[in-house]
Amino acid sequence: MSTKRIAVTPGEPAGIGPDLVVQLAQQAWPAELVVCADPELLASRAKQLGLQVTFRPYQPNQAPKPQEAGTLTIAPFKLVSESICGQLDEQNSTYVVETLRYAGEKNMSGEFDAVVTGPVHKGIINQAGISFSGHTEFFAHQANCPDVVMMLATPGLQVALVTTHIPLAYVAKAITRQRLQHIIKILHADLISKFGIISPKIYVCGLNPHAGEDGHLGREEIDVIIPALNELREEFQMNIVGPLPADTLFQPKYLQDADVVLAMYHDQGLPVLKSQGFGKSVNITLGLPYIRTSVDHGTALTLAGTGKADIGSFVCALNKAIELSSKN
Ligand SMILES: NC(=O)c1ccc[n+]([C@@H]2O[C@H](COP(=O)([O-])OP(=O)(O)OC[C@H]3O[C@@H](n4cnc5c(N)ncnc54)[C@H](O)[C@@H]3O)[C@@H](O)[C@H]2O)c1
Ligand SMILES: N[C@H](C(=O)O)[C@H](O)COP(=O)(O)O
């Protein structure tokens, strides 16, 4: 099998992303890791952490080679302003976004086989005047995909979301029959094509307490969710269970045969997954024309440069990207 070429974006320069990338370089990888970043930032973070890393320039015309321990391949970008650990600087937001744009473009053109993203700080990017709600939405917009699916996976549990980074006040309106059906179709198709599950079993959470209690605690289940799920079952014979009350869905009785749980919004599903698997989970974007995985955590600004950041989730994200791209 040919060696894969994986773009890696360390994300926010003042956060733990650069630390984690130089830590990852301490081991060999069976793929070429093309880190889209300022090499001076990585060199200074490596020095701060007492780590040795040799940087090699990315050479697109050469065949990808497995990454040797102690090395990183670099697609260079220049920070606008020198980065200080833990101190956000809006001047560097364009740098962060440009690394993502490059990684997305090169994946769409087929030059890279996947992208693995480190954590960005959504607030500072917006403060710089760039509208940005997350990598998921950024890559979806760039690839002209109206709907993609955010799914986080940890051993024993996979959770996907109907809505992602929107205010809670907008969630109920965003859950339309059309959106729900698009999301489930993408989820179903990618679980088959990327994860090799023949007939994915999808458990779906209700939106309201007790899944609406027959309409007494909210009508979205009756008006939108149940008809949407019924149509999918009838038209496509999808193996869908629900909507079930979200507070009792996450128990072994259901999870033991669930391929995925579909939550209606970010903080309905992700706290459950992260309480079980923070540090050993991976965030996967389904429905993109390429493979994108990411860490399960944020910028952890106070840990930048301390050597205390855990690389577990970044390792999971890289391994998952290598595994999924190797199936293509
Ligand atoms: N993948 C991403 O780009 C991503 C994911 C989540 C949050 N974020 C962003 O990160 C910023 C900060 O968010 P937050 O404070 O809610 O979450 P956070 O994950 O940065 O921090 C939450 C807690 O977990 C700890 N933590 C996080 N990662 C760790 C690691 N690798 N090792 C050890 N401890 C770790 C932190 O010290 C903190 O106590 C926000 O702007 C948020 O939007 C980005
Ligand atoms: N929702 C993600 C999480 O909680 O881990 C995180 O914000 C990152 O999302 P993007 O991959 O879209 O940036």
mmCIF file of N, CA and C in Angstrom, residues 137-265:
data_model
loop_
_atom_site.group_PDB
_atom_site.id
_atom_site.type_symbol
_atom_site.label_atom_id
_atom_site.label_comp_id
_atom_site.label_asym_id
_atom_site.label_seq_id
_atom_site.Cartn_x
_atom_site.Cartn_y
_atom_site.Cartn_z
ATOM 1 N N GLU A 137 -17.540 23.599 10.026
ATOM 2 C CA GLU A 137 -18.277 24.517 9.156
ATOM 3 C C GLU A 137 -17.347 25.157 8.127
ATOM 4 N N PHE A 138 -16.095 25.443 8.520
ATOM 5 C CA PHE A 138 -15.131 26.061 7.593
ATOM 6 C C PHE A 138 -14.868 25.133 6.410
ATOM 7 N N PHE A 139 -14.552 23.875 6.701
ATOM 8 C CA PHE A 139 -14.227 22.942 5.617
ATOM 9 C C PHE A 139 -15.470 22.642 4.767
ATOM 10 N N ALA A 140 -16.645 22.584 5.425
ATOM 11 C CA ALA A 140 -17.891 22.338 4.669
ATOM 12 C C ALA A 140 -18.128 23.472 3.679
ATOM 13 N N HIS A 141 -17.946 24.706 4.145
ATOM 14 C CA HIS A 141 -18.160 25.870 3.281
ATOM 15 C C HIS A 141 -17.142 25.868 2.136
ATOM 16 N N GLN A 142 -15.894 25.603 2.476
ATOM 17 C CA GLN A 142 -14.837 25.621 1.457
ATOM 18 C C GLN A 142 -15.096 24.555 0.383
ATOM 19 N N ALA A 143 -15.612 23.402 0.809
ATOM 20 C CA ALA A 143 -15.849 22.299 -0.140
ATOM 21 C C ALA A 143 -17.233 22.387 -0.776
ATOM 22 N N ASN A 144 -17.961 23.459 -0.437
ATOM 23 C CA ASN A 144 -19.312 23.647 -0.985
ATOM 24 C C ASN A 144 -20.241 22.485 -0.639
ATOM 25 N N CYS A 145 -20.115 21.983 0.581
ATOM 26 C CA CYS A 145 -20.999 20.914 1.071
ATOM 27 C C CYS A 145 -22.020 21.565 2.012
ATOM 28 N N PRO A 146 -23.286 21.646 1.635
ATOM 29 C CA PRO A 146 -24.254 22.325 2.489
ATOM 30 C C PRO A 146 -24.411 21.660 3.860
ATOM 31 N N ASP A 147 -24.322 20.358 3.910
ATOM 32 C CA ASP A 147 -24.428 19.657 5.192
ATOM 33 C C ASP A 147 -23.261 18.696 5.343
ATOM 34 N N VAL A 148 -22.620 18.727 6.505
ATOM 35 C CA VAL A 148 -21.672 17.675 6.872
ATOM 36 C C VAL A 148 -22.062 17.248 8.288
ATOM 37 N N VAL A 149 -21.426 16.204 8.781
ATOM 38 C CA VAL A 149 -21.807 15.701 10.111
ATOM 39 C C VAL A 149 -20.592 15.661 11.025
ATOM 40 N N MET A 150 -20.740 16.236 12.220
ATOM 41 C CA MET A 150 -19.696 16.118 13.236
ATOM 42 C C MET A 150 -19.961 14.858 14.049
ATOM 43 N N MET A 151 -18.968 13.960 14.056
ATOM 44 C CA MET A 151 -19.110 12.749 14.869
ATOM 45 C C MET A 151 -17.860 12.595 15.731
ATOM 46 N N LEU A 152 -18.039 12.396 17.015
ATOM 47 C CA LEU A 152 -16.909 12.105 17.889
ATOM 48 C C LEU A 152 -16.963 10.639 18.276
ATOM 49 N N ALA A 153 -15.778 10.017 18.269
ATOM 50 C CA ALA A 153 -15.714 8.578 18.527
ATOM 51 C C ALA A 153 -14.694 8.295 19.607
ATOM 52 N N THR A 154 -15.066 7.438 20.546
ATOM 53 C CA THR A 154 -14.153 6.935 21.559
ATOM 54 C C THR A 154 -14.469 5.448 21.700
ATOM 55 N N PRO A 155 -13.541 4.639 22.225
ATOM 56 C CA PRO A 155 -13.855 3.210 22.294
ATOM 57 C C PRO A 155 -15.204 2.962 22.979
ATOM 58 N N GLY A 156 -16.112 2.273 22.286
ATOM 59 C CA GLY A 156 -17.419 1.918 22.846
ATOM 60 C C GLY A 156 -18.517 2.929 22.609
ATOM 61 N N LEU A 157 -18.222 4.093 22.060
ATOM 62 C CA LEU A 157 -19.273 5.095 21.850
ATOM 63 C C LEU A 157 -18.934 6.035 20.698
ATOM 64 N N GLN A 158 -19.920 6.222 19.817
ATOM 65 C CA GLN A 158 -19.791 7.228 18.762
ATOM 66 C C GLN A 158 -21.014 8.130 18.855
ATOM 67 N N VAL A 159 -20.775 9.431 18.861
ATOM 68 C CA VAL A 159 -21.873 10.395 18.972
ATOM 69 C C VAL A 159 -21.791 11.368 17.810
ATOM 70 N N ALA A 160 -22.892 11.501 17.059
ATOM 71 C CA ALA A 160 -22.964 12.466 15.962
ATOM 72 C C ALA A 160 -23.983 13.535 16.345
ATOM 73 N N LEU A 161 -23.891 14.689 15.674
ATOM 74 C CA LEU A 161 -24.732 15.830 16.031
ATOM 75 C C LEU A 161 -25.567 16.301 14.850
ATOM 76 N N VAL A 162 -26.807 16.672 15.141
ATOM 77 C CA VAL A 162 -27.660 17.263 14.095
ATOM 78 C C VAL A 162 -27.289 18.732 13.898
ATOM 79 N N THR A 163 -27.062 19.447 14.997
ATOM 80 C CA THR A 163 -26.627 20.840 14.898
ATOM 81 C C THR A 163 -25.275 20.938 15.603
ATOM 82 N N THR A 164 -24.449 21.926 15.190
ATOM 83 C CA THR A 164 -23.097 21.966 15.755
ATOM 84 C C THR A 164 -22.880 23.251 16.570
ATOM 85 N N HIS A 165 -22.206 24.213 15.985
ATOM 86 C CA HIS A 165 -21.841 25.408 16.759
ATOM 87 C C HIS A 165 -22.827 26.538 16.517
ATOM 88 N N ILE A 166 -24.025 26.386 17.071
ATOM 89 C CA ILE A 166 -24.997 27.485 17.008
ATOM 90 C C ILE A 166 -25.527 27.723 18.425
ATOM 91 N N PRO A 167 -25.987 28.942 18.686
ATOM 92 C CA PRO A 167 -26.526 29.197 20.028
ATOM 93 C C PRO A 167 -27.693 28.257 20.337
ATOM 94 N N LEU A 168 -27.799 27.909 21.605
ATOM 95 C CA LEU A 168 -28.874 27.000 22.021
ATOM 96 C C LEU A 168 -30.249 27.550 21.618
ATOM 97 N N ALA A 169 -30.375 28.881 21.653
ATOM 98 C CA ALA A 169 -31.673 29.500 21.325
ATOM 99 C C ALA A 169 -32.106 29.207 19.890
ATOM 100 N N TYR A 170 -31.185 28.832 19.005
ATOM 101 C CA TYR A 170 -31.539 28.580 17.596
ATOM 102 C C TYR A 170 -31.769 27.099 17.295
ATOM 103 N N VAL A 171 -31.474 26.252 18.265
ATOM 104 C CA VAL A 171 -31.420 24.817 17.957
ATOM 105 C C VAL A 171 -32.761 24.277 17.461
ATOM 106 N N ALA A 172 -33.834 24.568 18.192
ATOM 107 C CA ALA A 172 -35.121 23.952 17.833
ATOM 108 C C ALA A 172 -35.518 24.316 16.401
ATOM 109 N N LYS A 173 -35.298 25.549 16.009
ATOM 110 C CA LYS A 173 -35.662 25.984 14.643
ATOM 111 C C LYS A 173 -34.771 25.330 13.591
ATOM 112 N N ALA A 174 -33.521 25.031 13.983
ATOM 113 C CA ALA A 174 -32.571 24.454 13.007
ATOM 114 C C ALA A 174 -32.882 22.983 12.732
ATOM 115 N N ILE A 175 -33.675 22.361 13.609
ATOM 116 C CA ILE A 175 -33.963 20.933 13.405
ATOM 117 C C ILE A 175 -35.213 20.805 12.533
ATOM 118 N N THR A 176 -34.988 20.816 11.260
ATOM 119 C CA THR A 176 -36.086 20.646 10.303
ATOM 120 C C THR A 176 -36.070 19.208 9.797
ATOM 121 N N ARG A 177 -37.182 18.809 9.185
ATOM 122 C CA ARG A 177 -37.260 17.455 8.635
ATOM 123 C C ARG A 177 -36.147 17.254 7.593
ATOM 124 N N GLN A 178 -35.952 18.298 6.763
ATOM 125 C CA GLN A 178 -34.955 18.177 5.700
ATOM 126 C C GLN A 178 -33.539 18.032 6.279
ATOM 127 N N ARG A 179 -33.219 18.891 7.274
ATOM 128 C CA ARG A 179 -31.862 18.829 7.836
ATOM 129 C C ARG A 179 -31.618 17.473 8.510
ATOM 130 N N LEU A 180 -32.596 17.051 9.295
ATOM 131 C CA LEU A 180 -32.454 15.778 10.010
ATOM 132 C C LEU A 180 -32.226 14.632 9.016
ATOM 133 N N GLN A 181 -32.981 14.655 7.930
ATOM 134 C CA GLN A 181 -32.843 13.566 6.950
ATOM 135 C C GLN A 181 -31.493 13.643 6.224
ATOM 136 N N HIS A 182 -31.041 14.865 5.893
ATOM 137 C CA HIS A 182 -29.714 14.996 5.250
ATOM 138 C C HIS A 182 -28.630 14.447 6.159
ATOM 139 N N ILE A 183 -28.702 14.846 7.423
ATOM 140 C CA ILE A 183 -27.665 14.435 8.390
ATOM 141 C C ILE A 183 -27.656 12.905 8.514
ATOM 142 N N ILE A 184 -28.836 12.315 8.644
ATOM 143 C CA ILE A 184 -28.879 10.855 8.831
ATOM 144 C C ILE A 184 -28.422 10.133 7.557
ATOM 145 N N LYS A 185 -28.748 10.685 6.408
ATOM 146 C CA LYS A 185 -28.287 10.040 5.162
ATOM 147 C C LYS A 185 -26.754 10.074 5.054
ATOM 148 N N ILE A 186 -26.147 11.215 5.425
ATOM 149 C CA ILE A 186 -24.671 11.302 5.385
ATOM 150 C C ILE A 186 -24.066 10.318 6.391
ATOM 151 N N LEU A 187 -24.632 10.324 7.591
ATOM 152 C CA LEU A 187 -24.134 9.451 8.659
ATOM 153 C C LEU A 187 -24.217 7.982 8.224
ATOM 154 N N HIS A 188 -25.375 7.608 7.720
ATOM 155 C CA HIS A 188 -25.625 6.232 7.285
ATOM 156 C C HIS A 188 -24.643 5.845 6.178
ATOM 157 N N ALA A 189 -24.505 6.723 5.186
ATOM 158 C CA ALA A 189 -23.641 6.413 4.037
ATOM 159 C C ALA A 189 -22.182 6.291 4.470
ATOM 160 N N ASP A 190 -21.718 7.207 5.326
ATOM 161 C CA ASP A 190 -20.303 7.166 5.723
ATOM 162 C C ASP A 190 -20.004 6.026 6.689
ATOM 163 N N LEU A 191 -20.981 5.645 7.513
ATOM 164 C CA LEU A 191 -20.740 4.491 8.400
ATOM 165 C C LEU A 191 -20.563 3.229 7.559
ATOM 166 N N ILE A 192 -21.272 3.174 6.447
ATOM 167 C CA ILE A 192 -21.108 2.020 5.548
ATOM 168 C C ILE A 192 -19.781 2.132 4.790
ATOM 169 N N SER A 193 -19.576 3.286 4.115
ATOM 170 C CA SER A 193 -18.429 3.363 3.202
ATOM 171 C C SER A 193 -17.095 3.522 3.932
ATOM 172 N N LYS A 194 -17.071 4.306 5.000
ATOM 173 C CA LYS A 194 -15.774 4.565 5.656
ATOM 174 C C LYS A 194 -15.508 3.603 6.813
ATOM 175 N N PHE A 195 -16.587 3.143 7.477
ATOM 176 C CA PHE A 195 -16.391 2.334 8.684
ATOM 177 C C PHE A 195 -16.752 0.860 8.471
ATOM 178 N N GLY A 196 -17.228 0.540 7.267
ATOM 179 C CA GLY A 196 -17.479 -0.858 6.929
ATOM 180 C C GLY A 196 -18.617 -1.497 7.698
ATOM 181 N N ILE A 197 -19.587 -0.695 8.180
ATOM 182 C CA ILE A 197 -20.734 -1.253 8.915
ATOM 183 C C ILE A 197 -21.829 -1.538 7.884
ATOM 184 N N ILE A 198 -22.301 -2.769 7.828
ATOM 185 C CA ILE A 198 -23.198 -3.140 6.721
ATOM 186 C C ILE A 198 -24.570 -2.473 6.857
ATOM 187 N N SER A 199 -25.164 -2.554 8.034
ATOM 188 C CA SER A 199 -26.464 -1.911 8.239
ATOM 189 C C SER A 199 -26.401 -1.119 9.551
ATOM 190 N N PRO A 200 -25.924 0.126 9.490
ATOM 191 C CA PRO A 200 -25.684 0.878 10.730
ATOM 192 C C PRO A 200 -26.945 1.032 11.576
ATOM 193 N N LYS A 201 -26.797 0.793 12.878
ATOM 194 C CA LYS A 201 -27.914 1.003 13.798
ATOM 195 C C LYS A 201 -27.732 2.370 14.457
ATOM 196 N N ILE A 202 -28.683 3.247 14.171
ATOM 197 C CA ILE A 202 -28.568 4.640 14.610
ATOM 198 C C ILE A 202 -29.618 4.918 15.679
ATOM 199 N N TYR A 203 -29.159 5.236 16.887
ATOM 200 C CA TYR A 203 -30.078 5.635 17.954
ATOM 201 C C TYR A 203 -30.204 7.157 17.928
ATOM 202 N N VAL A 204 -31.442 7.646 17.991
ATOM 203 C CA VAL A 204 -31.667 9.092 17.871
ATOM 204 C C VAL A 204 -32.262 9.640 19.171
ATOM 205 N N CYS A 205 -31.650 10.710 19.671
ATOM 206 C CA CYS A 205 -32.166 11.387 20.872
ATOM 207 C C CYS A 205 -33.366 12.263 20.496
ATOM 208 N N GLY A 206 -34.275 12.427 21.441
ATOM 209 C CA GLY A 206 -35.289 13.462 21.294
ATOM 210 C C GLY A 206 -34.655 14.817 21.571
ATOM 211 N N LEU A 207 -35.410 15.861 21.309
ATOM 212 C CA LEU A 207 -34.902 17.213 21.598
ATOM 213 C C LEU A 207 -35.322 17.661 22.995
ATOM 214 N N ASN A 208 -36.575 17.403 23.323
ATOM 215 C CA ASN A 208 -37.163 17.924 24.560
ATOM 216 C C ASN A 208 -36.974 16.934 25.712
ATOM 217 N N PRO A 209 -37.172 17.395 26.956
ATOM 218 C CA PRO A 209 -37.125 16.451 28.073
ATOM 219 C C PRO A 209 -38.099 15.299 27.824
ATOM 220 N N HIS A 210 -37.650 14.099 28.089
ATOM 221 C CA HIS A 210 -38.469 12.884 27.909
ATOM 222 C C HIS A 210 -39.034 12.776 26.485
ATOM 223 N N ALA A 211 -38.195 13.240 25.523
ATOM 224 C CA ALA A 211 -38.590 13.204 24.102
ATOM 225 C C ALA A 211 -39.975 13.835 23.905
ATOM 226 N N GLY A 212 -40.246 14.875 24.670
ATOM 227 C CA GLY A 212 -41.469 15.658 24.472
ATOM 228 C C GLY A 212 -42.667 15.194 25.267
ATOM 229 N N GLU A 213 -42.581 14.006 25.900
ATOM 230 C CA GLU A 213 -43.690 13.499 26.735
ATOM 231 C C GLU A 213 -45.029 13.621 25.980
ATOM 232 N N ASP A 214 -45.083 12.973 24.828
ATOM 233 C CA ASP A 214 -46.309 12.974 23.996
ATOM 234 C C ASP A 214 -46.809 14.382 23.671
ATOM 235 N N GLY A 215 -45.895 15.317 23.517
ATOM 236 C CA GLY A 215 -46.284 16.674 23.134
ATOM 237 C C GLY A 215 -46.532 17.606 24.299
ATOM 238 N N HIS A 216 -46.516 17.076 25.511
ATOM 239 C CA HIS A 216 -46.789 17.941 26.667
ATOM 240 C C HIS A 216 -45.566 18.758 27.073
ATOM 241 N N LEU A 217 -44.374 18.298 26.643
ATOM 242 C CA LEU A 217 -43.137 19.028 26.994
ATOM 243 C C LEU A 217 -42.414 19.506 25.735
ATOM 244 N N GLY A 218 -43.158 19.724 24.665
ATOM 245 C CA GLY A 218 -42.556 20.180 23.413
ATOM 246 C C GLY A 218 -43.058 19.342 22.260
ATOM 247 N N ARG A 219 -43.231 19.956 21.080
ATOM 248 C CA ARG A 219 -43.887 19.242 19.974
ATOM 249 C C ARG A 219 -42.916 18.841 18.852
ATOM 250 N N GLU A 220 -41.607 19.180 18.987
ATOM 251 C CA GLU A 220 -40.689 18.903 17.866
ATOM 252 C C GLU A 220 -40.621 17.412 17.525
ATOM 253 N N GLU A 221 -40.734 16.559 18.515
ATOM 254 C CA GLU A 221 -40.692 15.113 18.231
ATOM 255 C C GLU A 221 -41.867 14.732 17.325
ATOM 256 N N ILE A 222 -43.070 15.189 17.703
ATOM 257 C CA ILE A 222 -44.282 14.811 16.966
ATOM 258 C C ILE A 222 -44.320 15.474 15.590
ATOM 259 N N ASP A 223 -43.952 16.766 15.550
ATOM 260 C CA ASP A 223 -44.113 17.513 14.294
ATOM 261 C C ASP A 223 -42.977 17.278 13.305
ATOM 262 N N VAL A 224 -41.771 17.043 13.818
ATOM 263 C CA VAL A 224 -40.604 16.993 12.910
ATOM 264 C C VAL A 224 -39.857 15.657 12.986
ATOM 265 N N ILE A 225 -39.448 15.278 14.180
ATOM 266 C CA ILE A 225 -38.461 14.186 14.287
ATOM 267 C C ILE A 225 -39.081 12.829 13.926
ATOM 268 N N ILE A 226 -40.221 12.514 14.515
ATOM 269 C CA ILE A 226 -40.823 11.190 14.245
ATOM 270 C C ILE A 226 -41.186 11.032 12.762
ATOM 271 N N PRO A 227 -41.845 12.025 12.139
ATOM 272 C CA PRO A 227 -42.125 11.858 10.704
ATOM 273 C C PRO A 227 -40.855 11.732 9.863
ATOM 274 N N ALA A 228 -39.809 12.484 10.219
ATOM 275 C CA ALA A 228 -38.555 12.399 9.443
ATOM 276 C C ALA A 228 -37.960 10.999 9.554
ATOM 277 N N LEU A 229 -37.933 10.444 10.762
ATOM 278 C CA LEU A 229 -37.347 9.108 10.959
ATOM 279 C C LEU A 229 -38.206 8.042 10.272
ATOM 280 N N ASN A 230 -39.519 8.190 10.374
ATOM 281 C CA ASN A 230 -40.401 7.199 9.735
ATOM 282 C C ASN A 230 -40.198 7.151 8.228
ATOM 283 N N GLU A 231 -40.052 8.335 7.622
ATOM 284 C CA GLU A 231 -39.821 8.358 6.159
ATOM 285 C C GLU A 231 -38.534 7.630 5.796
ATOM 286 N N LEU A 232 -37.491 7.866 6.589
ATOM 287 C CA LEU A 232 -36.205 7.202 6.291
ATOM 288 C C LEU A 232 -36.318 5.695 6.456
ATOM 289 N N ARG A 233 -37.062 5.269 7.479
ATOM 290 C CA ARG A 233 -37.232 3.820 7.689
ATOM 291 C C ARG A 233 -37.985 3.208 6.513
ATOM 292 N N GLU A 234 -39.057 3.897 6.126
ATOM 293 C CA GLU A 234 -39.901 3.333 5.056
ATOM 294 C C GLU A 234 -39.198 3.362 3.706
ATOM 295 N N GLU A 235 -38.589 4.527 3.376
ATOM 296 C CA GLU A 235 -38.002 4.663 2.033
ATOM 297 C C GLU A 235 -36.686 3.932 1.877
ATOM 298 N N PHE A 236 -35.864 3.930 2.932
ATOM 299 C CA PHE A 236 -34.501 3.392 2.779
ATOM 300 C C PHE A 236 -34.219 2.202 3.694
ATOM 301 N N GLN A 237 -35.231 1.723 4.403
ATOM 302 C CA GLN A 237 -35.081 0.592 5.338
ATOM 303 C C GLN A 237 -33.917 0.821 6.315
ATOM 304 N N MET A 238 -33.759 2.073 6.753
ATOM 305 C CA MET A 238 -32.660 2.346 7.693
ATOM 306 C C MET A 238 -33.011 1.815 9.078
ATOM 307 N N ASN A 239 -31.956 1.341 9.755
ATOM 308 C CA ASN A 239 -32.109 0.761 11.086
ATOM 309 C C ASN A 239 -31.978 1.886 12.128
ATOM 310 N N ILE A 240 -33.102 2.581 12.334
ATOM 311 C CA ILE A 240 -33.090 3.754 13.223
ATOM 312 C C ILE A 240 -33.962 3.463 14.431
ATOM 313 N N VAL A 241 -33.443 3.781 15.625
ATOM 314 C CA VAL A 241 -34.234 3.621 16.854
ATOM 315 C C VAL A 241 -34.452 5.013 17.449
ATOM 316 N N GLY A 242 -35.688 5.321 17.802
ATOM 317 C CA GLY A 242 -35.935 6.606 18.459
ATOM 318 C C GLY A 242 -37.018 7.396 17.763
ATOM 319 N N PRO A 243 -37.225 8.636 18.206
ATOM 320 C CA PRO A 243 -36.427 9.332 19.208
ATOM 321 C C PRO A 243 -36.666 8.786 20.619
ATOM 322 N N LEU A 244 -35.562 8.636 21.350
ATOM 323 C CA LEU A 244 -35.637 8.199 22.741
ATOM 324 C C LEU A 244 -35.236 9.360 23.648
ATOM 325 N N PRO A 245 -35.738 9.385 24.883
ATOM 326 C CA PRO A 245 -35.318 10.440 25.810
ATOM 327 C C PRO A 245 -33.801 10.415 25.973
ATOM 328 N N ALA A 246 -33.163 11.579 25.796
ATOM 329 C CA ALA A 246 -31.697 11.633 25.809
ATOM 330 C C ALA A 246 -31.127 11.291 27.178
ATOM 331 N N ASP A 247 -31.881 11.556 28.232
ATOM 332 C CA ASP A 247 -31.303 11.326 29.572
ATOM 333 C C ASP A 247 -31.114 9.852 29.889
ATOM 334 N N THR A 248 -31.881 8.974 29.224
ATOM 335 C CA THR A 248 -31.730 7.547 29.519
ATOM 336 C C THR A 248 -31.215 6.731 28.328
ATOM 337 N N LEU A 249 -30.937 7.431 27.226
ATOM 338 C CA LEU A 249 -30.467 6.685 26.049
ATOM 339 C C LEU A 249 -29.052 6.141 26.239
ATOM 340 N N PHE A 250 -28.214 6.927 26.947
ATOM 341 C CA PHE A 250 -26.795 6.549 27.035
ATOM 342 C C PHE A 250 -26.572 5.509 28.133
ATOM 343 N N GLN A 251 -27.199 4.354 28.027
ATOM 344 C CA GLN A 251 -26.994 3.268 28.985
ATOM 345 C C GLN A 251 -26.635 2.005 28.203
ATOM 346 N N PRO A 252 -25.910 1.088 28.833
ATOM 347 C CA PRO A 252 -25.389 -0.073 28.110
ATOM 348 C C PRO A 252 -26.458 -0.834 27.321
ATOM 349 N N LYS A 253 -27.667 -0.923 27.858
ATOM 350 C CA LYS A 253 -28.749 -1.663 27.175
ATOM 351 C C LYS A 253 -28.911 -1.184 25.724
ATOM 352 N N TYR A 254 -28.838 0.097 25.507
ATOM 353 C CA TYR A 254 -28.947 0.628 24.147
ATOM 354 C C TYR A 254 -27.588 0.682 23.449
ATOM 355 N N LEU A 255 -26.567 1.122 24.194
ATOM 356 C CA LEU A 255 -25.275 1.388 23.548
ATOM 357 C C LEU A 255 -24.603 0.126 23.047
ATOM 358 N N GLN A 256 -24.953 -1.028 23.660
ATOM 359 C CA GLN A 256 -24.226 -2.234 23.260
ATOM 360 C C GLN A 256 -24.486 -2.620 21.798
ATOM 361 N N ASP A 257 -25.620 -2.226 21.258
ATOM 362 C CA ASP A 257 -25.814 -2.537 19.833
ATOM 363 C C ASP A 257 -25.998 -1.274 18.979
ATOM 364 N N ALA A 258 -25.598 -0.115 19.526
ATOM 365 C CA ALA A 258 -25.694 1.118 18.740
ATOM 366 C C ALA A 258 -24.387 1.326 17.976
ATOM 367 N N ASP A 259 -24.483 1.607 16.686
ATOM 368 C CA ASP A 259 -23.272 2.003 15.960
ATOM 369 C C ASP A 259 -22.981 3.472 16.196
ATOM 370 N N VAL A 260 -24.028 4.239 16.426
ATOM 371 C CA VAL A 260 -23.849 5.661 16.708
ATOM 372 C C VAL A 260 -25.096 6.176 17.425
ATOM 373 N N VAL A 261 -24.896 7.188 18.263
ATOM 374 C CA VAL A 261 -26.031 7.916 18.848
ATOM 375 C C VAL A 261 -26.060 9.290 18.193
ATOM 376 N N LEU A 262 -27.220 9.666 17.677
ATOM 377 C CA LEU A 262 -27.367 10.982 17.058
ATOM 378 C C LEU A 262 -28.016 11.918 18.069
ATOM 379 N N ALA A 263 -27.249 12.928 18.491
ATOM 380 C CA ALA A 263 -27.773 13.918 19.438
ATOM 381 C C ALA A 263 -28.249 15.134 18.659
ATOM 382 N N MET A 264 -29.201 15.845 19.235
ATOM 383 C CA MET A 264 -29.776 16.984 18.506
ATOM 384 C C MET A 264 -28.881 18.219 18.555
ATOM 385 N N TYR A 265 -28.065 18.332 19.601
ATOM 386 C CA TYR A 265 -27.209 19.522 19.710
ATOM 387 C C TYR A 265 -25.953 19.190 20.490
#
